[in-house]
Each structure stands twice: as structure tokens, then as C-alpha cells.
Amino acid sequence: QSALTQPPSASGSPGQSVTISCTGTSSDVGGYDYVSWYQQHPGEAPKLMIYEVDKRPSGVPDRFSGSKSGNTASLTVSGLQAEDEADYYCSSYAGGITPFVFGTGTKVTVL
Amino acid sequence: EVQLLESGGGLVQPGGSLRLSCAASGLTFRTYAMSWVRQAPGKGLEWVSAISSSAISTYYVDSVKGRFTISRDTSKSTLYLQMNSLRAEDTAVYYCARVTPNWDHFDSWGQGTLVTVSP
């Protein structure tokens, strides 16, 4: 199972929007509506931000949104804030004997 | 509030063994599948292993098959990862995570424990 492909970096000024892509295959991203996104600040554990493509857990600001088209999922952060600067990872259910796969990760910088 | 507390990490020589533990609280442990995810220094997240709530089913990433064994003790609300034949490339922070009932994401994470494999 290969890692999902994400751009290494993305950036935006405060108040702007940034969108991160996550590309897989029909065996993972394209095959299930089970894409999730995690935020990770340096030295901290990952935090769930989006699940099942576009659902937000309680407590996650509505500035974070998710979508999917075919084998590519996306995370959009609107109204960027300084605290949004972090690494972001997508993940997808992949079924079979290796049920989970993560993306390569994207470092978001708030300019 | 769900709390997951990993322990057991440390420095081990190549070829050595280590057992990680993850003590869970604030959840009905026996009803949830659990997983281990690791992160090598400066690298991304990598799913390592998962175990069903009943412990009947276990899953591993190809690179650890035959070397790592995941298990759980419901009476102690504790998840384990027995790691044998360790290699330098197993050096990472190992996180314990709760798997949701649909097996589609990880909704709670521990703070991680560092495993360093070095002579």
C-alpha cells in the first residue's frame, strides 16, 4: 500500500484560504467515503480535524472543510489564522489486510 | 475524556526487542478497535498495526509483518505492541490511537513514546 500523495507545502496570509490535496487510488480514497484529516503541531500528537470526507468533530472550527472528487480529497482552511500553521495529514480506509494509509503530509505556513 | 498513555519506548540495539504499552481510560476499551501509528524523526505518519475490539483480527503494514505483534488485555484496558528483530528504520515515535466503529478514522491519540534503534 503506497502513501497518499500530498503537496509538501502550502501557504497563505492571515484571512486567506489554503487548499491541500490528497491523491490516492480507487482502492483507497476513490473507493470509500472514509477520508480523514489530521493536524499536527511540532512536538504534539495528531488531532482529528475532518472525518468521512467532510464531517467536523465537535470543537473543530467551521473554517476547516473537506471534500472529495474521484481519487482526490481536499482540505480547505478558510480565514487562515496563525494557529493553523502546522503539518496536515490525510488518511483513508483502504480495506483488506492493510486497512489504513496516510498521506505524505503538508506543511502549512501562515505568512 | 478519553486518555491514552503510551510507555515502554527507549534505546535498543538492532536485532533487539521492545514491548510498548498503551493504557486507556475514559472509554469502554473492550468495544473499540485500536491501532499503532508511528512517525520517524522529521517524517510523516505511518500506520503500523491494528486490532479489532475482540482481538480476533489483527492487521500489519508489510514492513513489520512477522516482527511485530499487536495484542490487548481488556481486563487492564491496555494495548500492546511487541516489537522483535528491530531495525534502524523502526526508529520513531509510536502513537496509540482509538479506531472508530466504522474503521474509518482515529478519533483519539496518545502522546507517543520514542523508540530508538541504534548500536
mmCIF file of C-alpha atoms in Angstrom:
data_model
loop_
_atom_site.group_PDB
_atom_site.id
_atom_site.type_symbol
_atom_site.label_atom_id
_atom_site.label_comp_id
_atom_site.label_asym_id
_atom_site.label_seq_id
_atom_site.Cartn_x
_atom_site.Cartn_y
_atom_site.Cartn_z
ATOM 1 C CA GLN A 1 0.000 0.000 0.000
ATOM 2 C CA SER A 2 1.601 3.287 -1.090
ATOM 3 C CA ALA A 3 1.228 6.519 0.836
ATOM 4 C CA LEU A 4 -1.341 9.006 -0.416
ATOM 5 C CA THR A 5 0.205 11.958 -2.248
ATOM 6 C CA GLN A 6 0.071 15.437 -0.746
ATOM 7 C CA PRO A 7 1.990 18.599 -1.704
ATOM 8 C CA PRO A 8 4.928 19.149 0.654
ATOM 9 C CA SER A 9 3.931 22.688 1.474
ATOM 10 C CA ALA A 10 1.203 25.293 1.214
ATOM 11 C CA SER A 11 0.938 28.837 2.466
ATOM 12 C CA GLY A 12 -1.337 31.815 2.781
ATOM 13 C CA SER A 13 -1.659 35.133 4.547
ATOM 14 C CA PRO A 14 -3.905 35.598 7.564
ATOM 15 C CA GLY A 15 -7.521 35.679 6.477
ATOM 16 C CA GLN A 16 -6.854 33.924 3.186
ATOM 17 C CA SER A 17 -7.734 30.350 2.271
ATOM 18 C CA VAL A 18 -5.468 27.424 1.553
ATOM 19 C CA THR A 19 -6.436 24.086 -0.005
ATOM 20 C CA ILE A 20 -4.448 20.866 0.366
ATOM 21 C CA SER A 21 -4.934 17.925 -1.980
ATOM 22 C CA CYS A 22 -4.631 14.244 -1.169
ATOM 23 C CA THR A 23 -4.414 11.851 -4.113
ATOM 24 C CA GLY A 24 -4.837 8.116 -3.844
ATOM 25 C CA THR A 25 -6.335 5.360 -5.943
ATOM 26 C CA SER A 26 -9.653 3.639 -6.481
ATOM 27 C CA SER A 27 -8.565 1.184 -3.755
ATOM 28 C CA ASP A 28 -8.486 3.818 -1.054
ATOM 29 C CA VAL A 29 -9.583 7.464 -1.495
ATOM 30 C CA GLY A 30 -11.721 6.751 -4.529
ATOM 31 C CA GLY A 31 -13.246 3.573 -3.165
ATOM 32 C CA TYR A 32 -14.633 4.784 0.143
ATOM 33 C CA ASP A 33 -16.046 7.962 1.669
ATOM 34 C CA TYR A 34 -13.681 7.392 4.571
ATOM 35 C CA VAL A 35 -11.086 10.144 4.201
ATOM 36 C CA SER A 36 -9.907 11.902 7.354
ATOM 37 C CA TRP A 37 -7.551 14.805 8.026
ATOM 38 C CA TYR A 38 -5.228 15.373 10.973
ATOM 39 C CA GLN A 39 -3.441 18.491 12.193
ATOM 40 C CA GLN A 40 -0.107 18.148 13.952
ATOM 41 C CA HIS A 41 1.818 20.932 15.660
ATOM 42 C CA PRO A 42 5.530 20.370 16.375
ATOM 43 C CA GLY A 43 6.106 18.006 19.268
ATOM 44 C CA GLU A 44 2.412 17.201 19.627
ATOM 45 C CA ALA A 45 0.195 14.266 18.779
ATOM 46 C CA PRO A 46 -2.014 14.448 15.677
ATOM 47 C CA LYS A 47 -5.503 15.879 16.108
ATOM 48 C CA LEU A 48 -8.534 14.817 14.075
ATOM 49 C CA MET A 49 -9.922 17.734 12.028
ATOM 50 C CA ILE A 50 -12.157 16.103 9.395
ATOM 51 C CA TYR A 51 -13.604 12.596 9.063
ATOM 52 C CA GLU A 52 -15.715 10.791 6.480
ATOM 53 C CA VAL A 53 -14.602 13.330 3.833
ATOM 54 C CA ASP A 54 -16.435 16.380 5.128
ATOM 55 C CA LYS A 55 -17.532 15.927 8.754
ATOM 56 C CA ARG A 56 -16.063 18.020 11.564
ATOM 57 C CA PRO A 57 -15.654 16.667 15.100
ATOM 58 C CA SER A 58 -17.050 18.750 17.887
ATOM 59 C CA GLY A 59 -14.758 21.673 18.684
ATOM 60 C CA VAL A 60 -13.145 21.975 15.255
ATOM 61 C CA PRO A 61 -13.806 25.422 13.740
ATOM 62 C CA ASP A 62 -16.003 25.571 10.658
ATOM 63 C CA ARG A 63 -13.091 27.260 8.883
ATOM 64 C CA PHE A 64 -11.963 23.700 8.173
ATOM 65 C CA SER A 65 -13.804 21.856 5.420
ATOM 66 C CA GLY A 66 -13.277 18.729 3.379
ATOM 67 C CA SER A 67 -14.336 17.400 0.004
ATOM 68 C CA LYS A 68 -13.600 14.607 -2.456
ATOM 69 C CA SER A 69 -13.718 14.073 -6.178
ATOM 70 C CA GLY A 70 -12.726 10.731 -7.617
ATOM 71 C CA ASN A 71 -9.380 9.629 -6.204
ATOM 72 C CA THR A 72 -8.514 13.056 -4.771
ATOM 73 C CA ALA A 73 -9.638 14.531 -1.479
ATOM 74 C CA SER A 74 -9.093 18.099 -0.345
ATOM 75 C CA LEU A 75 -8.884 20.052 2.881
ATOM 76 C CA THR A 76 -9.611 23.771 2.809
ATOM 77 C CA VAL A 77 -8.740 26.120 5.623
ATOM 78 C CA SER A 78 -10.561 29.416 5.252
ATOM 79 C CA GLY A 79 -9.782 32.601 7.143
ATOM 80 C CA LEU A 80 -6.274 31.430 7.984
ATOM 81 C CA GLN A 81 -5.097 32.127 11.490
ATOM 82 C CA ALA A 82 -1.622 31.937 12.986
ATOM 83 C CA GLU A 83 -2.536 28.828 14.991
ATOM 84 C CA ASP A 84 -3.387 26.979 11.754
ATOM 85 C CA GLU A 85 0.318 26.783 10.947
ATOM 86 C CA ALA A 86 1.026 23.064 11.297
ATOM 87 C CA ASP A 87 1.516 19.819 9.405
ATOM 88 C CA TYR A 88 -1.599 18.255 7.922
ATOM 89 C CA TYR A 89 -2.044 14.601 7.014
ATOM 90 C CA CYS A 90 -4.827 12.904 5.144
ATOM 91 C CA SER A 91 -5.738 9.284 5.712
ATOM 92 C CA SER A 92 -8.043 6.841 4.010
ATOM 93 C CA TYR A 93 -9.563 3.488 4.745
ATOM 94 C CA ALA A 94 -8.130 1.002 2.243
ATOM 95 C CA GLY A 95 -9.861 -2.238 3.162
ATOM 96 C CA GLY A 96 -8.225 -5.631 3.031
ATOM 97 C CA ILE A 97 -5.323 -6.682 5.203
ATOM 98 C CA THR A 98 -3.789 -3.190 5.381
ATOM 99 C CA PRO A 99 -6.877 -1.131 6.192
ATOM 100 C CA PHE A 100 -5.291 2.283 6.724
ATOM 101 C CA VAL A 101 -2.991 4.533 4.728
ATOM 102 C CA PHE A 102 -1.729 8.050 5.469
ATOM 103 C CA GLY A 103 -0.747 10.855 3.157
ATOM 104 C CA THR A 104 2.779 12.181 2.832
ATOM 105 C CA GLY A 105 1.920 15.316 4.788
ATOM 106 C CA THR A 106 1.710 19.037 4.002
ATOM 107 C CA LYS A 107 3.318 21.827 5.977
ATOM 108 C CA VAL A 108 1.024 24.846 6.074
ATOM 109 C CA THR A 109 2.707 28.186 6.676
ATOM 110 C CA VAL A 110 0.808 31.324 7.614
ATOM 111 C CA LEU A 111 2.755 34.187 6.077
ATOM 112 C CA GLU B 1 -12.462 12.222 28.389
ATOM 113 C CA VAL B 2 -10.507 9.555 26.567
ATOM 114 C CA GLN B 3 -6.894 9.250 27.660
ATOM 115 C CA LEU B 4 -4.280 7.046 26.027
ATOM 116 C CA LEU B 5 -0.879 6.795 27.694
ATOM 117 C CA GLU B 6 1.950 5.021 25.917
ATOM 118 C CA SER B 7 5.030 3.639 27.645
ATOM 119 C CA GLY B 8 7.869 1.232 27.008
ATOM 120 C CA GLY B 9 9.916 3.166 24.495
ATOM 121 C CA GLY B 10 13.663 3.540 24.737
ATOM 122 C CA LEU B 11 17.024 2.777 23.173
ATOM 123 C CA VAL B 12 17.538 -0.726 21.806
ATOM 124 C CA GLN B 13 20.220 -2.302 19.652
ATOM 125 C CA PRO B 14 19.472 -3.572 16.146
ATOM 126 C CA GLY B 15 18.033 -7.069 16.373
ATOM 127 C CA GLY B 16 16.681 -6.402 19.844
ATOM 128 C CA SER B 17 13.146 -6.428 21.217
ATOM 129 C CA LEU B 18 10.866 -3.990 22.970
ATOM 130 C CA ARG B 19 7.248 -4.077 24.161
ATOM 131 C CA LEU B 20 5.154 -0.930 24.042
ATOM 132 C CA SER B 21 2.067 -0.468 26.191
ATOM 133 C CA CYS B 22 -0.878 1.904 25.877
ATOM 134 C CA ALA B 23 -3.062 2.334 28.958
ATOM 135 C CA ALA B 24 -6.558 3.519 28.081
ATOM 136 C CA SER B 25 -9.050 5.316 30.291
ATOM 137 C CA GLY B 26 -12.286 7.224 29.799
ATOM 138 C CA LEU B 27 -13.633 4.721 27.280
ATOM 139 C CA THR B 28 -15.184 1.259 27.220
ATOM 140 C CA PHE B 29 -11.955 -0.307 25.995
ATOM 141 C CA ARG B 30 -13.425 -3.675 25.042
ATOM 142 C CA THR B 31 -15.770 -2.096 22.482
ATOM 143 C CA TYR B 32 -13.145 -0.305 20.385
ATOM 144 C CA ALA B 33 -10.596 -1.409 17.833
ATOM 145 C CA MET B 34 -7.174 0.098 18.499
ATOM 146 C CA SER B 35 -4.141 0.912 16.442
ATOM 147 C CA TRP B 36 -0.474 1.901 16.467
ATOM 148 C CA VAL B 37 0.815 4.700 14.228
ATOM 149 C CA ARG B 38 4.455 5.741 14.067
ATOM 150 C CA GLN B 39 6.414 8.782 12.951
ATOM 151 C CA ALA B 40 10.121 8.617 12.180
ATOM 152 C CA PRO B 41 12.120 11.733 13.109
ATOM 153 C CA GLY B 42 11.246 14.547 10.717
ATOM 154 C CA LYS B 43 8.986 12.255 8.670
ATOM 155 C CA GLY B 44 5.273 11.677 8.176
ATOM 156 C CA LEU B 45 2.760 9.438 9.873
ATOM 157 C CA GLU B 46 2.769 5.728 9.068
ATOM 158 C CA TRP B 47 0.073 3.301 10.113
ATOM 159 C CA VAL B 48 1.702 0.245 11.724
ATOM 160 C CA SER B 49 -0.899 -2.148 13.122
ATOM 161 C CA ALA B 50 -4.498 -2.508 14.266
ATOM 162 C CA ILE B 51 -6.517 -4.954 16.332
ATOM 163 C CA SER B 52 -10.254 -5.496 16.442
ATOM 164 C CA SER B 53 -12.255 -4.972 19.623
ATOM 165 C CA SER B 54 -12.483 -8.728 20.145
ATOM 166 C CA ALA B 55 -8.793 -9.258 19.323
ATOM 167 C CA ILE B 56 -9.845 -11.846 16.746
ATOM 168 C CA SER B 57 -8.497 -9.797 13.839
ATOM 169 C CA THR B 58 -5.085 -8.158 13.592
ATOM 170 C CA TYR B 59 -3.522 -6.167 10.788
ATOM 171 C CA TYR B 60 0.021 -5.015 9.991
ATOM 172 C CA VAL B 61 1.859 -2.855 7.494
ATOM 173 C CA ASP B 62 4.063 -5.043 5.284
ATOM 174 C CA SER B 63 7.327 -3.724 6.734
ATOM 175 C CA VAL B 64 6.607 -5.090 10.232
ATOM 176 C CA LYS B 65 4.825 -8.351 9.399
ATOM 177 C CA GLY B 66 6.467 -11.275 11.136
ATOM 178 C CA ARG B 67 8.368 -8.977 13.505
ATOM 179 C CA PHE B 68 5.690 -7.033 15.402
ATOM 180 C CA THR B 69 2.693 -8.431 17.291
ATOM 181 C CA ILE B 70 -0.258 -6.359 18.458
ATOM 182 C CA SER B 71 -2.368 -7.550 21.375
ATOM 183 C CA ARG B 72 -4.721 -6.255 24.034
ATOM 184 C CA ASP B 73 -5.713 -7.046 27.613
ATOM 185 C CA THR B 74 -9.291 -5.998 28.240
ATOM 186 C CA SER B 75 -9.005 -6.575 31.991
ATOM 187 C CA LYS B 76 -6.252 -3.971 32.105
ATOM 188 C CA SER B 77 -7.621 -1.689 29.339
ATOM 189 C CA THR B 78 -4.193 -1.881 27.780
ATOM 190 C CA LEU B 79 -2.946 -2.227 24.215
ATOM 191 C CA TYR B 80 0.451 -3.718 23.452
ATOM 192 C CA LEU B 81 2.946 -3.842 20.611
ATOM 193 C CA GLN B 82 5.654 -6.490 20.862
ATOM 194 C CA MET B 83 8.493 -5.478 18.561
ATOM 195 C CA ASN B 84 11.175 -8.048 17.687
ATOM 196 C CA SER B 85 14.135 -8.036 15.290
ATOM 197 C CA LEU B 86 14.202 -4.256 15.444
ATOM 198 C CA ARG B 87 15.909 -2.312 12.684
ATOM 199 C CA ALA B 88 17.244 1.227 12.450
ATOM 200 C CA GLU B 89 14.279 2.134 10.251
ATOM 201 C CA ASP B 90 11.897 1.296 13.104
ATOM 202 C CA THR B 91 13.191 4.349 14.976
ATOM 203 C CA ALA B 92 10.148 6.553 15.516
ATOM 204 C CA VAL B 93 7.634 7.969 17.933
ATOM 205 C CA TYR B 94 4.913 5.353 18.320
ATOM 206 C CA TYR B 95 1.382 6.607 18.907
ATOM 207 C CA CYS B 96 -1.542 4.603 20.201
ATOM 208 C CA ALA B 97 -4.881 5.584 18.650
ATOM 209 C CA ARG B 98 -8.525 4.626 19.020
ATOM 210 C CA VAL B 99 -10.247 3.384 15.866
ATOM 211 C CA THR B 100 -13.852 4.389 15.298
ATOM 212 C CA PRO B 101 -16.506 1.664 14.907
ATOM 213 C CA ASN B 102 -16.639 2.154 11.124
ATOM 214 C CA TRP B 103 -12.878 1.541 10.989
ATOM 215 C CA ASP B 104 -12.560 4.775 9.060
ATOM 216 C CA HIS B 105 -10.510 7.094 11.257
ATOM 217 C CA PHE B 106 -8.655 7.629 14.518
ATOM 218 C CA ASP B 107 -10.516 9.874 16.933
ATOM 219 C CA SER B 108 -8.232 9.820 19.984
ATOM 220 C CA TRP B 109 -4.451 9.723 20.183
ATOM 221 C CA GLY B 110 -1.856 9.262 22.901
ATOM 222 C CA GLN B 111 1.182 11.498 23.241
ATOM 223 C CA GLY B 112 3.540 8.863 21.883
ATOM 224 C CA THR B 113 6.625 7.012 23.048
ATOM 225 C CA LEU B 114 10.015 7.223 21.328
ATOM 226 C CA VAL B 115 11.762 4.082 20.142
ATOM 227 C CA THR B 116 15.383 4.454 19.058
ATOM 228 C CA VAL B 117 17.143 1.543 17.390
ATOM 229 C CA SER B 118 20.880 2.154 17.377
ATOM 230 C CA PRO B 119 24.116 0.285 18.190
#
